[in-house]
Amino acid sequence: MTSPTRRNFLKSTAASAVVLGGVAVYWPRSAISSPMGGMTNVLKIPALETGHDEGGVQVYDLTMQNGVTEFFEGYQTPTSGINGSYLGPTLKVRNGAAVRFNVTNNLGEPSTLHWHGLHLPARMDGGPHQVVRPGKTWASEFTVKQKAASLWYHPHLEGKTGEHVWRGMAGMVIVEDTESDALPLPNNYGINDVPLVLQDRTFTPDKRMDYELSMRSRMMGMVGNIPVVNGTYAPFFEATTTKVRLRILNGSNASTYNLALDSGANFVQVATDGGFLEAPVEVNLLQLAPAERAEIIVDLVAGENVTLLNVAIGTSSSGGMGGGGSNNAPAFPFLEIRPATSLTQSAALPARLTEMEWLNPEDAVKTRVFNLEMQMGMGSGGGNPVSINGKVMDMARIDEVVNLGDTEIWELRNVSMMPHPFHMHDVQFQILDRNGRAPAATEHGRKDVVMVNTGETVRIIMRFEDYADANAPFMYHCHILEHEDAGMMGQFVVV
Ligand code: C2O
Ligand code: CU
Ligand code: CU
């Protein structure tokens, strides 16, 4: 792999750093955001919820609620969360377990809760058809049928997903199985196995996080000016082991993050959206589009702080980075990791993590083409700003009918002027190629979101298993939530 030297890397990616008292400070876009005092807040760790047993079913009680959150000392920001005021607990489930998520809606308005990346019956999916009315409880019950992975959950109400996620409703799901049990990876939750929900939010001068779409955010998606991690502003994390495992979710509405360490050091990616890569992959830069996840292992040195940064990246011709008109965020720090002066030694990483069953394009019975489209100038042609195959989401229209058991290729063509992270429900897919080139090692695994850059054609392959229901559709859509809400979404049924 041709990785830039440490010096060149820093020069090319962290140019907007300002050094204050020996600490590099990266400027977010707005004046109120500058963490002049450095990273001063202890990273919040979402509660770990393992459920309780009710007659062989593992039950999780989740309440969507409104509240206030103190991102900034002395300011109570109105927010929403699950079992709390902002974000929700991390739900730990096991492959093979029967689970029930009881979702109670105390928001005072309709919403839904969708299990992003989980393979389950469409009626249990929590998509736009499974609306939970105010004051009601919806039970989503199914058997976990997938390998260890870091997944997540968030509202999915038609036309309102962007606003509900922005207010704070999202959480992580950790699937464990016998394979993850056996791997010598850090797995002590909150200690050396740390969930990181990366987001950006716009705060008004009085620290409100209003969801107001401008002309620009209608087109480009809602991009904030303050980074938050697990709902923490300017966070630090105190590490006690020589390796930490970070389960990273890009939980933003619309921003693509390019993650690196301020030291320029390499780190190791072990998992993508749907679980472990076949083998660890060493990188010094990780791009995560909205809704994508990755698990990385970072090596620490006692007493030497290291900061997880978002670096500013422009357009690049290789590796699927960036693209014209993208929402690549400017440079700023997400999290400072502060290792103790003496660390517990972690186990060495295994050479192999899992065995993948690679789907064969020759087994595909059908190729479906999806054109991802935008129209510039809202007035032109009276059209919607975003669409897929010329169509805008219609809850009453089924766009694609898939046969249970089939393997298919979906060909995603970005014919618009900005990148779109394409997501589909029900399955984990594999990327066959980007403009004919094999995907990078970091995305050569189970995926449920794939960035499709401007002018790019990405072919993905998937097999539709276990669940068929002619009357309950699954969604596919752009995961820039403002695009999804504007109708860049379609529905498929498996029959
Ligand atoms: Cu993350 Cu259709 O959702
Ligand atoms: Cu989803
Ligand atoms: Cu989009």
Short mmCIF file of C-alpha atoms and ligand atoms in Angstrom, two decimals:
data_model
loop_
_atom_site.label_atom_id
_atom_site.label_comp_id
_atom_site.label_asym_id
_atom_site.label_seq_id
_atom_site.Cartn_x
_atom_site.Cartn_y
_atom_site.Cartn_z
CA MET A 1 0.00 0.00 0.00
CA THR A 2 1.35 3.43 -0.89
CA SER A 3 0.81 5.46 2.22
CA PRO A 4 2.26 8.94 2.40
CA THR A 5 5.09 9.54 4.81
CA ARG A 6 4.13 10.90 8.15
CA ARG A 7 5.42 14.37 7.38
CA ASN A 8 3.73 14.61 4.01
CA PHE A 9 0.55 13.26 5.44
CA LEU A 10 0.36 15.97 8.05
CA LYS A 11 1.30 18.63 5.56
CA SER A 12 -1.34 17.58 3.09
CA THR A 13 -4.23 16.98 5.44
CA ALA A 14 -3.94 19.09 8.54
CA ALA A 15 -2.97 22.41 7.05
CA SER A 16 -5.66 24.33 8.86
CA ALA A 17 -4.41 23.41 12.30
CA VAL A 18 -3.46 26.22 14.60
CA VAL A 19 -1.05 25.44 17.41
CA LEU A 20 -2.07 26.90 20.77
CA GLY A 21 0.22 26.17 23.68
CA GLY A 22 1.57 23.11 21.95
CA VAL A 23 -1.92 21.77 21.24
CA ALA A 24 -3.16 21.75 17.69
CA VAL A 25 -6.60 23.27 17.48
CA TYR A 26 -8.64 22.71 14.35
CA TRP A 27 -11.22 25.29 13.58
CA PRO A 28 -14.79 24.29 12.98
CA ARG A 29 -16.79 26.67 10.83
CA SER A 30 -18.45 28.92 13.37
CA ALA A 31 -17.10 31.33 15.96
CA ILE A 32 -19.04 29.74 18.80
CA SER A 33 -17.48 26.39 18.07
CA SER A 34 -13.81 27.12 18.64
CA PRO A 35 -12.68 24.86 21.51
CA MET A 36 -10.32 27.51 22.81
CA GLY A 37 -9.84 25.64 26.04
CA GLY A 38 -8.96 22.43 24.22
CA MET A 39 -10.72 19.13 24.77
CA THR A 40 -12.17 19.61 28.22
CA ASN A 41 -15.15 17.30 28.61
CA VAL A 42 -15.12 13.63 29.59
CA LEU A 43 -16.46 11.55 26.71
CA LYS A 44 -19.95 10.33 27.50
CA ILE A 45 -20.38 6.60 27.03
CA PRO A 46 -23.94 5.53 26.15
CA ALA A 47 -25.39 3.05 28.68
CA LEU A 48 -25.02 -0.58 27.65
CA GLU A 49 -28.42 -2.25 27.48
CA THR A 50 -28.38 -6.05 27.39
CA GLY A 51 -32.11 -6.49 27.91
CA HIS A 52 -33.94 -8.81 30.28
CA ASP A 53 -35.26 -12.32 29.71
CA GLU A 54 -39.00 -12.83 29.33
CA GLY A 55 -39.69 -16.50 28.61
CA GLY A 56 -36.70 -16.98 26.34
CA VAL A 57 -37.03 -13.61 24.60
CA GLN A 58 -34.48 -10.91 25.34
CA VAL A 59 -36.53 -7.74 25.90
CA TYR A 60 -35.30 -4.16 25.57
CA ASP A 61 -37.47 -1.25 26.72
CA LEU A 62 -36.87 1.92 24.77
CA THR A 63 -38.65 5.24 25.27
CA MET A 64 -38.38 8.08 22.79
CA GLN A 65 -38.54 11.29 24.79
CA ASN A 66 -37.81 15.00 24.82
CA GLY A 67 -35.45 16.65 27.24
CA VAL A 68 -32.56 19.04 27.61
CA THR A 69 -28.85 18.37 27.23
CA GLU A 70 -25.96 20.41 28.57
CA PHE A 71 -23.47 20.43 25.69
CA PHE A 72 -22.07 23.75 26.95
CA GLU A 73 -21.76 24.53 30.62
CA GLY A 74 -24.71 26.52 31.83
CA TYR A 75 -26.81 26.04 28.69
CA GLN A 76 -29.77 23.68 28.54
CA THR A 77 -30.29 22.71 24.92
CA PRO A 78 -33.67 21.18 24.03
CA THR A 79 -33.04 17.74 22.52
CA SER A 80 -34.62 14.31 22.09
CA GLY A 81 -33.27 10.89 22.88
CA ILE A 82 -34.07 7.31 23.74
CA ASN A 83 -34.18 6.52 27.49
CA GLY A 84 -32.40 9.84 27.95
CA SER A 85 -32.21 13.37 26.61
CA TYR A 86 -29.77 12.80 23.73
CA LEU A 87 -28.92 9.60 21.79
CA GLY A 88 -29.87 6.24 23.28
CA PRO A 89 -28.35 3.22 24.95
CA THR A 90 -26.10 0.81 23.09
CA LEU A 91 -28.14 -2.35 22.59
CA LYS A 92 -26.12 -5.54 22.84
CA VAL A 93 -27.71 -8.56 21.17
CA ARG A 94 -26.46 -12.04 20.29
CA ASN A 95 -26.70 -13.84 17.00
CA GLY A 96 -29.42 -16.48 17.30
CA ALA A 97 -31.26 -14.74 20.14
CA ALA A 98 -34.96 -13.97 20.04
CA VAL A 99 -35.27 -10.27 20.86
CA ARG A 100 -38.07 -7.80 21.42
CA PHE A 101 -37.56 -4.04 21.29
CA ASN A 102 -40.48 -2.29 23.01
CA VAL A 103 -40.52 1.22 21.59
CA THR A 104 -42.63 3.71 23.53
CA ASN A 105 -43.19 7.11 21.97
CA ASN A 106 -43.36 9.95 24.50
CA LEU A 107 -42.36 12.64 21.99
CA GLY A 108 -45.83 14.06 21.60
CA GLU A 109 -45.65 13.47 17.86
CA PRO A 110 -45.39 10.39 15.62
CA SER A 111 -42.03 8.80 14.92
CA THR A 112 -40.47 5.41 14.21
CA LEU A 113 -37.36 3.54 15.28
CA HIS A 114 -35.48 1.69 12.56
CA TRP A 115 -32.83 -0.99 13.12
CA HIS A 116 -30.21 0.06 10.59
CA GLY A 117 -28.20 -2.88 9.29
CA LEU A 118 -30.26 -5.58 10.97
CA HIS A 119 -31.59 -8.43 8.87
CA LEU A 120 -35.22 -8.90 9.91
CA PRO A 121 -38.80 -9.10 8.62
CA ALA A 122 -39.93 -5.85 6.96
CA ARG A 123 -42.80 -5.42 9.45
CA MET A 124 -40.25 -5.32 12.29
CA ASP A 125 -37.91 -2.91 10.48
CA GLY A 126 -39.16 0.33 12.01
CA GLY A 127 -39.26 2.04 8.64
CA PRO A 128 -41.76 4.70 7.53
CA HIS A 129 -44.63 2.19 7.58
CA GLN A 130 -44.17 1.25 11.26
CA VAL A 131 -45.27 4.57 12.72
CA VAL A 132 -45.46 4.73 16.51
CA ARG A 133 -48.19 7.18 17.53
CA PRO A 134 -47.66 9.49 20.52
CA GLY A 135 -48.25 7.63 23.78
CA LYS A 136 -48.18 4.22 22.09
CA THR A 137 -45.74 1.31 22.31
CA TRP A 138 -44.63 -0.70 19.29
CA ALA A 139 -43.00 -4.10 19.77
CA SER A 140 -40.45 -5.19 17.21
CA GLU A 141 -39.76 -8.88 17.68
CA PHE A 142 -37.44 -11.09 15.64
CA THR A 143 -34.52 -13.48 15.86
CA VAL A 144 -31.06 -12.06 15.32
CA LYS A 145 -29.64 -13.76 12.23
CA GLN A 146 -26.32 -12.20 11.44
CA LYS A 147 -22.69 -12.14 12.37
CA ALA A 148 -21.06 -9.87 14.92
CA ALA A 149 -21.27 -6.23 13.84
CA SER A 150 -21.71 -2.64 14.96
CA LEU A 151 -25.10 -1.47 13.75
CA TRP A 152 -27.36 1.35 14.83
CA TYR A 153 -30.91 2.60 15.20
CA HIS A 154 -32.67 5.87 14.42
CA PRO A 155 -36.11 7.30 13.56
CA HIS A 156 -37.31 6.85 9.98
CA LEU A 157 -40.56 8.81 9.76
CA GLU A 158 -41.44 9.78 6.21
CA GLY A 159 -40.28 13.37 5.63
CA LYS A 160 -39.09 13.80 9.23
CA THR A 161 -36.06 11.55 9.60
CA GLY A 162 -33.58 14.42 9.31
CA GLU A 163 -35.24 16.46 12.03
CA HIS A 164 -35.71 13.56 14.44
CA VAL A 165 -32.12 12.35 14.10
CA TRP A 166 -30.81 15.92 14.36
CA ARG A 167 -32.61 16.37 17.70
CA GLY A 168 -30.64 13.43 19.04
CA MET A 169 -32.45 10.20 18.38
CA ALA A 170 -29.96 7.48 17.46
CA GLY A 171 -28.06 4.73 19.19
CA MET A 172 -25.78 1.83 18.48
CA VAL A 173 -26.48 -1.89 18.29
CA ILE A 174 -23.69 -4.36 18.95
CA VAL A 175 -24.20 -7.89 17.67
CA GLU A 176 -21.94 -10.51 19.25
CA ASP A 177 -21.48 -14.13 18.24
CA THR A 178 -19.19 -17.06 18.95
CA GLU A 179 -16.69 -15.68 16.45
CA SER A 180 -16.42 -12.28 18.16
CA ASP A 181 -16.29 -14.03 21.56
CA ALA A 182 -13.22 -15.96 20.45
CA LEU A 183 -11.25 -13.10 18.88
CA PRO A 184 -8.58 -11.48 21.06
CA LEU A 185 -9.91 -7.95 20.45
CA PRO A 186 -10.57 -5.36 23.15
CA ASN A 187 -14.15 -5.99 24.31
CA ASN A 188 -14.53 -4.25 27.65
CA TYR A 189 -17.34 -1.80 26.88
CA GLY A 190 -16.52 1.79 27.65
CA ILE A 191 -13.00 0.86 28.81
CA ASN A 192 -11.17 -0.43 25.76
CA ASP A 193 -14.16 -1.06 23.47
CA VAL A 194 -15.63 2.36 22.91
CA PRO A 195 -18.62 3.38 20.81
CA LEU A 196 -18.17 6.72 19.06
CA VAL A 197 -21.23 8.34 17.55
CA LEU A 198 -19.74 11.14 15.46
CA GLN A 199 -22.03 14.03 14.60
CA ASP A 200 -22.03 17.71 13.82
CA ARG A 201 -24.70 20.12 14.95
CA THR A 202 -25.39 23.81 14.48
CA PHE A 203 -25.89 25.73 17.70
CA THR A 204 -27.40 29.18 17.83
CA PRO A 205 -25.69 31.80 20.07
CA ASP A 206 -28.05 30.80 22.90
CA LYS A 207 -27.09 27.15 22.24
CA ARG A 208 -30.27 25.94 20.66
CA MET A 209 -29.91 23.27 17.98
CA ASP A 210 -32.74 24.35 15.73
CA TYR A 211 -33.53 22.29 12.66
CA GLU A 212 -34.11 24.95 10.05
CA LEU A 213 -33.37 24.13 6.45
CA SER A 214 -31.83 26.80 4.30
CA MET A 215 -31.80 26.64 0.53
CA ARG A 216 -28.31 25.19 0.79
CA SER A 217 -29.11 22.54 3.41
CA ARG A 218 -32.15 21.51 1.42
CA MET A 219 -29.81 20.71 -1.46
CA MET A 220 -26.64 19.61 0.32
CA GLY A 221 -28.08 18.25 3.55
CA MET A 222 -27.92 19.65 7.08
CA VAL A 223 -24.30 20.27 8.07
CA GLY A 224 -23.43 21.60 11.50
CA ASN A 225 -20.64 23.79 12.80
CA ILE A 226 -19.87 21.94 16.04
CA PRO A 227 -18.58 18.39 16.26
CA VAL A 228 -20.04 16.23 19.02
CA VAL A 229 -19.12 12.67 20.00
CA ASN A 230 -21.70 10.62 21.90
CA GLY A 231 -23.35 13.98 22.50
CA THR A 232 -20.20 15.40 24.09
CA TYR A 233 -18.65 18.68 23.00
CA ALA A 234 -14.82 18.82 22.91
CA PRO A 235 -14.40 15.37 24.49
CA PHE A 236 -11.44 13.45 25.84
CA PHE A 237 -11.20 9.77 26.75
CA GLU A 238 -8.82 8.32 29.34
CA ALA A 239 -7.39 5.03 28.12
CA THR A 240 -5.85 2.35 30.30
CA THR A 241 -4.77 -0.28 27.75
CA THR A 242 -2.22 -0.34 24.94
CA LYS A 243 -4.94 -0.93 22.36
CA VAL A 244 -8.39 0.60 22.17
CA ARG A 245 -11.14 -0.53 19.87
CA LEU A 246 -13.27 2.31 18.54
CA ARG A 247 -16.68 1.41 17.11
CA ILE A 248 -17.24 4.45 14.97
CA LEU A 249 -20.60 5.50 13.54
CA ASN A 250 -20.98 8.49 11.28
CA GLY A 251 -24.24 9.62 12.84
CA SER A 252 -24.37 12.93 11.02
CA ASN A 253 -27.26 13.98 8.83
CA ALA A 254 -25.12 14.79 5.81
CA SER A 255 -21.39 15.10 6.48
CA THR A 256 -18.68 12.81 5.23
CA TYR A 257 -15.83 12.45 7.71
CA ASN A 258 -12.21 11.71 6.89
CA LEU A 259 -10.66 10.40 10.06
CA ALA A 260 -7.00 10.35 10.98
CA LEU A 261 -4.79 10.57 14.06
CA ASP A 262 -3.00 13.85 14.67
CA SER A 263 0.25 11.89 14.97
CA GLY A 264 -0.24 10.67 11.41
CA ALA A 265 0.18 7.15 12.78
CA ASN A 266 -1.48 4.15 11.24
CA PHE A 267 -4.40 2.40 12.86
CA VAL A 268 -6.06 -0.89 12.02
CA GLN A 269 -9.54 -1.32 10.63
CA VAL A 270 -11.11 -4.61 11.68
CA ALA A 271 -14.76 -4.19 10.72
CA THR A 272 -16.99 -2.37 8.30
CA ASP A 273 -20.78 -1.78 8.37
CA GLY A 274 -21.83 -5.43 8.61
CA GLY A 275 -19.01 -6.91 10.66
CA PHE A 276 -15.44 -8.10 10.54
CA LEU A 277 -13.20 -7.78 7.53
CA GLU A 278 -11.47 -11.03 6.63
CA ALA A 279 -8.20 -9.64 7.92
CA PRO A 280 -7.13 -6.43 9.67
CA VAL A 281 -6.28 -3.56 7.31
CA GLU A 282 -3.72 -0.93 8.30
CA VAL A 283 -4.56 2.61 7.20
CA ASN A 284 -3.89 6.19 8.28
CA LEU A 285 -7.09 7.65 6.89
CA LEU A 286 -10.65 6.40 7.10
CA GLN A 287 -13.52 7.90 5.17
CA LEU A 288 -16.99 7.41 6.62
CA ALA A 289 -20.05 8.61 4.76
CA PRO A 290 -23.27 9.29 6.69
CA ALA A 291 -24.51 6.07 8.37
CA GLU A 292 -21.35 4.09 7.65
CA ARG A 293 -19.54 2.32 10.50
CA ALA A 294 -16.06 1.02 11.04
CA GLU A 295 -14.29 -0.61 13.95
CA ILE A 296 -10.69 0.41 14.35
CA ILE A 297 -7.92 -0.54 16.75
CA VAL A 298 -5.62 2.26 17.85
CA ASP A 299 -2.21 1.57 19.44
CA LEU A 300 -1.43 3.80 22.39
CA VAL A 301 1.76 4.80 24.13
CA ALA A 302 1.66 5.48 27.87
CA GLY A 303 1.30 9.17 28.60
CA GLU A 304 1.19 10.24 24.95
CA ASN A 305 -2.07 11.90 23.99
CA VAL A 306 -3.39 11.33 20.51
CA THR A 307 -6.33 13.06 18.85
CA LEU A 308 -8.81 11.57 16.44
CA LEU A 309 -9.27 14.26 13.82
CA ASN A 310 -11.46 14.99 10.93
CA VAL A 311 -9.05 16.13 8.25
CA ALA A 312 -10.04 18.35 5.34
CA ILE A 313 -9.90 16.40 2.12
CA GLY A 314 -10.65 17.73 -1.31
CA THR A 315 -11.31 15.81 -4.46
CA SER A 316 -9.03 12.92 -5.16
CA SER A 317 -9.01 10.62 -8.13
CA SER A 318 -8.27 7.47 -6.20
CA GLY A 319 -9.82 5.38 -3.48
CA GLY A 320 -13.30 6.79 -3.77
CA MET A 321 -12.44 9.89 -1.79
CA GLY A 322 -14.42 13.05 -1.99
CA GLY A 323 -15.87 14.24 -5.22
CA GLY A 324 -17.11 17.57 -6.44
CA GLY A 325 -19.68 19.35 -4.32
CA SER A 326 -19.23 16.92 -1.47
CA ASN A 327 -19.94 17.45 2.20
CA ASN A 328 -16.42 16.65 3.28
CA ALA A 329 -16.20 18.48 6.57
CA PRO A 330 -13.40 20.95 7.34
CA ALA A 331 -10.57 19.97 9.67
CA PHE A 332 -11.33 19.74 13.39
CA PRO A 333 -10.69 17.40 16.35
CA PHE A 334 -13.32 14.84 17.32
CA LEU A 335 -11.75 13.20 20.36
CA GLU A 336 -8.58 13.40 22.37
CA ILE A 337 -7.40 10.06 23.74
CA ARG A 338 -5.32 10.38 26.92
CA PRO A 339 -3.47 7.17 27.78
CA ALA A 340 -2.53 6.68 31.43
CA THR A 341 1.13 6.82 32.38
CA SER A 342 1.11 3.05 32.73
CA LEU A 343 -1.03 0.89 30.46
CA THR A 344 -2.28 -2.69 30.61
CA GLN A 345 -0.79 -4.65 27.71
CA SER A 346 -3.42 -5.69 25.13
CA ALA A 347 -3.27 -8.91 23.11
CA ALA A 348 -1.73 -8.82 19.64
CA LEU A 349 -4.19 -8.64 16.76
CA PRO A 350 -5.05 -11.90 15.00
CA ALA A 351 -4.02 -12.32 11.36
CA ARG A 352 -7.52 -13.47 10.34
CA LEU A 353 -10.82 -12.18 11.66
CA THR A 354 -13.52 -14.07 9.80
CA GLU A 355 -14.26 -16.01 6.64
CA MET A 356 -16.47 -14.27 4.11
CA GLU A 357 -18.80 -16.03 1.75
CA TRP A 358 -18.17 -14.01 -1.39
CA LEU A 359 -21.17 -13.77 -3.67
CA ASN A 360 -20.49 -14.66 -7.29
CA PRO A 361 -21.73 -12.25 -9.99
CA GLU A 362 -22.50 -15.27 -12.15
CA ASP A 363 -25.10 -16.31 -9.61
CA ALA A 364 -26.99 -13.03 -10.00
CA VAL A 365 -30.32 -13.57 -11.74
CA LYS A 366 -30.93 -9.88 -12.27
CA THR A 367 -29.18 -6.52 -12.49
CA ARG A 368 -31.18 -3.49 -11.44
CA VAL A 369 -30.02 0.00 -12.31
CA PHE A 370 -30.53 2.93 -9.94
CA ASN A 371 -29.79 6.43 -11.19
CA LEU A 372 -29.13 8.85 -8.35
CA GLU A 373 -30.27 12.23 -9.60
CA MET A 374 -30.40 15.88 -8.55
CA GLN A 375 -31.77 18.92 -10.25
CA MET A 376 -30.06 22.23 -9.81
CA GLY A 377 -32.25 25.29 -9.49
CA MET A 378 -35.35 24.26 -7.64
CA GLY A 379 -37.68 25.83 -10.14
CA SER A 380 -36.36 24.12 -13.23
CA GLY A 381 -38.91 21.82 -14.74
CA GLY A 382 -40.94 21.98 -11.53
CA GLY A 383 -39.06 18.85 -10.51
CA ASN A 384 -38.12 17.60 -7.09
CA PRO A 385 -34.49 18.40 -6.19
CA VAL A 386 -33.60 14.73 -5.69
CA SER A 387 -34.84 11.47 -7.19
CA ILE A 388 -33.94 7.88 -8.01
CA ASN A 389 -34.71 6.69 -11.53
CA GLY A 390 -36.78 9.81 -12.09
CA LYS A 391 -39.06 9.02 -9.18
CA VAL A 392 -39.66 10.61 -5.79
CA MET A 393 -40.58 8.42 -2.80
CA ASP A 394 -44.23 7.41 -2.72
CA MET A 395 -45.34 5.37 0.30
CA ALA A 396 -48.09 3.81 -1.82
CA ARG A 397 -45.81 2.68 -4.66
CA ILE A 398 -43.65 -0.45 -4.69
CA ASP A 399 -40.66 0.26 -6.91
CA GLU A 400 -38.98 -3.12 -7.07
CA VAL A 401 -40.12 -6.70 -6.53
CA VAL A 402 -37.44 -9.21 -5.58
CA ASN A 403 -37.76 -12.98 -5.33
CA LEU A 404 -36.79 -14.63 -2.07
CA GLY A 405 -33.56 -16.56 -2.40
CA ASP A 406 -32.32 -14.61 -5.41
CA THR A 407 -28.89 -13.11 -5.77
CA GLU A 408 -28.98 -9.75 -7.55
CA ILE A 409 -26.63 -7.03 -8.67
CA TRP A 410 -27.67 -3.44 -8.06
CA GLU A 411 -25.90 -0.95 -10.25
CA LEU A 412 -25.81 2.47 -8.60
CA ARG A 413 -25.09 5.34 -10.97
CA ASN A 414 -24.45 8.80 -9.61
CA VAL A 415 -25.50 11.16 -12.38
CA SER A 416 -25.67 14.17 -10.06
CA MET A 417 -23.17 16.77 -8.89
CA MET A 418 -22.58 15.50 -5.36
CA PRO A 419 -21.82 12.15 -3.70
CA HIS A 420 -24.72 10.11 -2.29
CA PRO A 421 -24.35 7.42 0.40
CA PHE A 422 -26.70 4.69 -0.82
CA HIS A 423 -28.29 2.46 1.83
CA MET A 424 -30.60 -0.50 1.53
CA HIS A 425 -32.54 -2.31 4.22
CA ASP A 426 -32.86 -6.08 4.79
CA VAL A 427 -29.47 -7.24 3.53
CA GLN A 428 -25.76 -6.78 3.92
CA PHE A 429 -24.29 -6.46 0.42
CA GLN A 430 -20.81 -6.72 -1.04
CA ILE A 431 -19.24 -4.15 -3.35
CA LEU A 432 -18.23 -5.65 -6.67
CA ASP A 433 -16.60 -2.60 -8.20
CA ARG A 434 -16.40 1.18 -8.50
CA ASN A 435 -16.23 2.24 -12.13
CA GLY A 436 -14.95 -1.25 -12.85
CA ARG A 437 -12.22 -1.19 -10.20
CA ALA A 438 -12.24 -3.54 -7.22
CA PRO A 439 -13.15 -1.84 -3.92
CA ALA A 440 -10.47 -0.88 -1.41
CA ALA A 441 -9.63 -3.47 1.27
CA THR A 442 -11.38 -1.27 3.84
CA GLU A 443 -14.76 -1.75 2.16
CA HIS A 444 -14.22 -5.32 1.03
CA GLY A 445 -16.72 -6.83 3.46
CA ARG A 446 -20.37 -6.78 4.47
CA LYS A 447 -21.85 -3.35 3.82
CA ASP A 448 -25.21 -1.66 4.07
CA VAL A 449 -24.15 1.83 3.00
CA VAL A 450 -21.91 2.66 0.08
CA MET A 451 -20.73 6.08 -1.01
CA VAL A 452 -21.42 6.65 -4.69
CA ASN A 453 -19.29 9.53 -5.87
CA THR A 454 -20.16 11.95 -8.62
CA GLY A 455 -19.97 10.26 -12.01
CA GLU A 456 -19.34 6.90 -10.42
CA THR A 457 -21.05 3.58 -11.08
CA VAL A 458 -20.87 1.23 -8.11
CA ARG A 459 -22.03 -2.35 -8.47
CA ILE A 460 -23.16 -4.16 -5.34
CA ILE A 461 -24.29 -7.77 -4.97
CA MET A 462 -26.64 -9.24 -2.41
CA ARG A 463 -28.79 -12.29 -1.68
CA PHE A 464 -32.31 -11.91 -0.35
CA GLU A 465 -32.84 -14.50 2.35
CA ASP A 466 -35.26 -15.56 5.08
CA TYR A 467 -37.94 -12.90 4.90
CA ALA A 468 -40.62 -12.36 2.27
CA ASP A 469 -43.77 -10.27 2.57
CA ALA A 470 -45.57 -8.92 -0.49
CA ASN A 471 -47.30 -6.29 1.63
CA ALA A 472 -44.43 -4.90 3.66
CA PRO A 473 -41.69 -3.08 1.81
CA PHE A 474 -38.08 -2.45 2.68
CA MET A 475 -36.48 0.90 1.83
CA TYR A 476 -33.48 1.92 -0.21
CA HIS A 477 -32.35 5.52 -0.15
CA CYS A 478 -29.69 8.14 0.05
CA HIS A 479 -28.55 8.42 3.68
CA ILE A 480 -28.10 12.18 3.49
CA LEU A 481 -31.22 12.55 5.58
CA GLU A 482 -32.44 15.71 3.87
CA HIS A 483 -32.24 13.88 0.55
CA GLU A 484 -34.12 10.93 2.01
CA ASP A 485 -36.76 13.28 3.41
CA ALA A 486 -37.02 15.04 0.04
CA GLY A 487 -37.86 11.72 -1.59
CA MET A 488 -34.54 10.19 -2.65
CA MET A 489 -35.91 6.84 -1.53
CA GLY A 490 -37.69 3.85 -2.99
CA GLN A 491 -39.33 0.68 -1.76
CA PHE A 492 -38.83 -2.97 -2.57
CA VAL A 493 -40.69 -6.06 -1.48
CA VAL A 494 -39.33 -9.57 -1.28
CA VAL A 495 -41.86 -12.20 -2.41
CU1 C2O B 1 -30.29 4.26 8.44
CU2 C2O B 1 -33.34 3.58 5.92
O1 C2O B 1 -31.89 3.93 7.24
CU CU B 2 -31.54 1.16 7.37
CU CU B 3 -28.10 12.14 -1.54
#
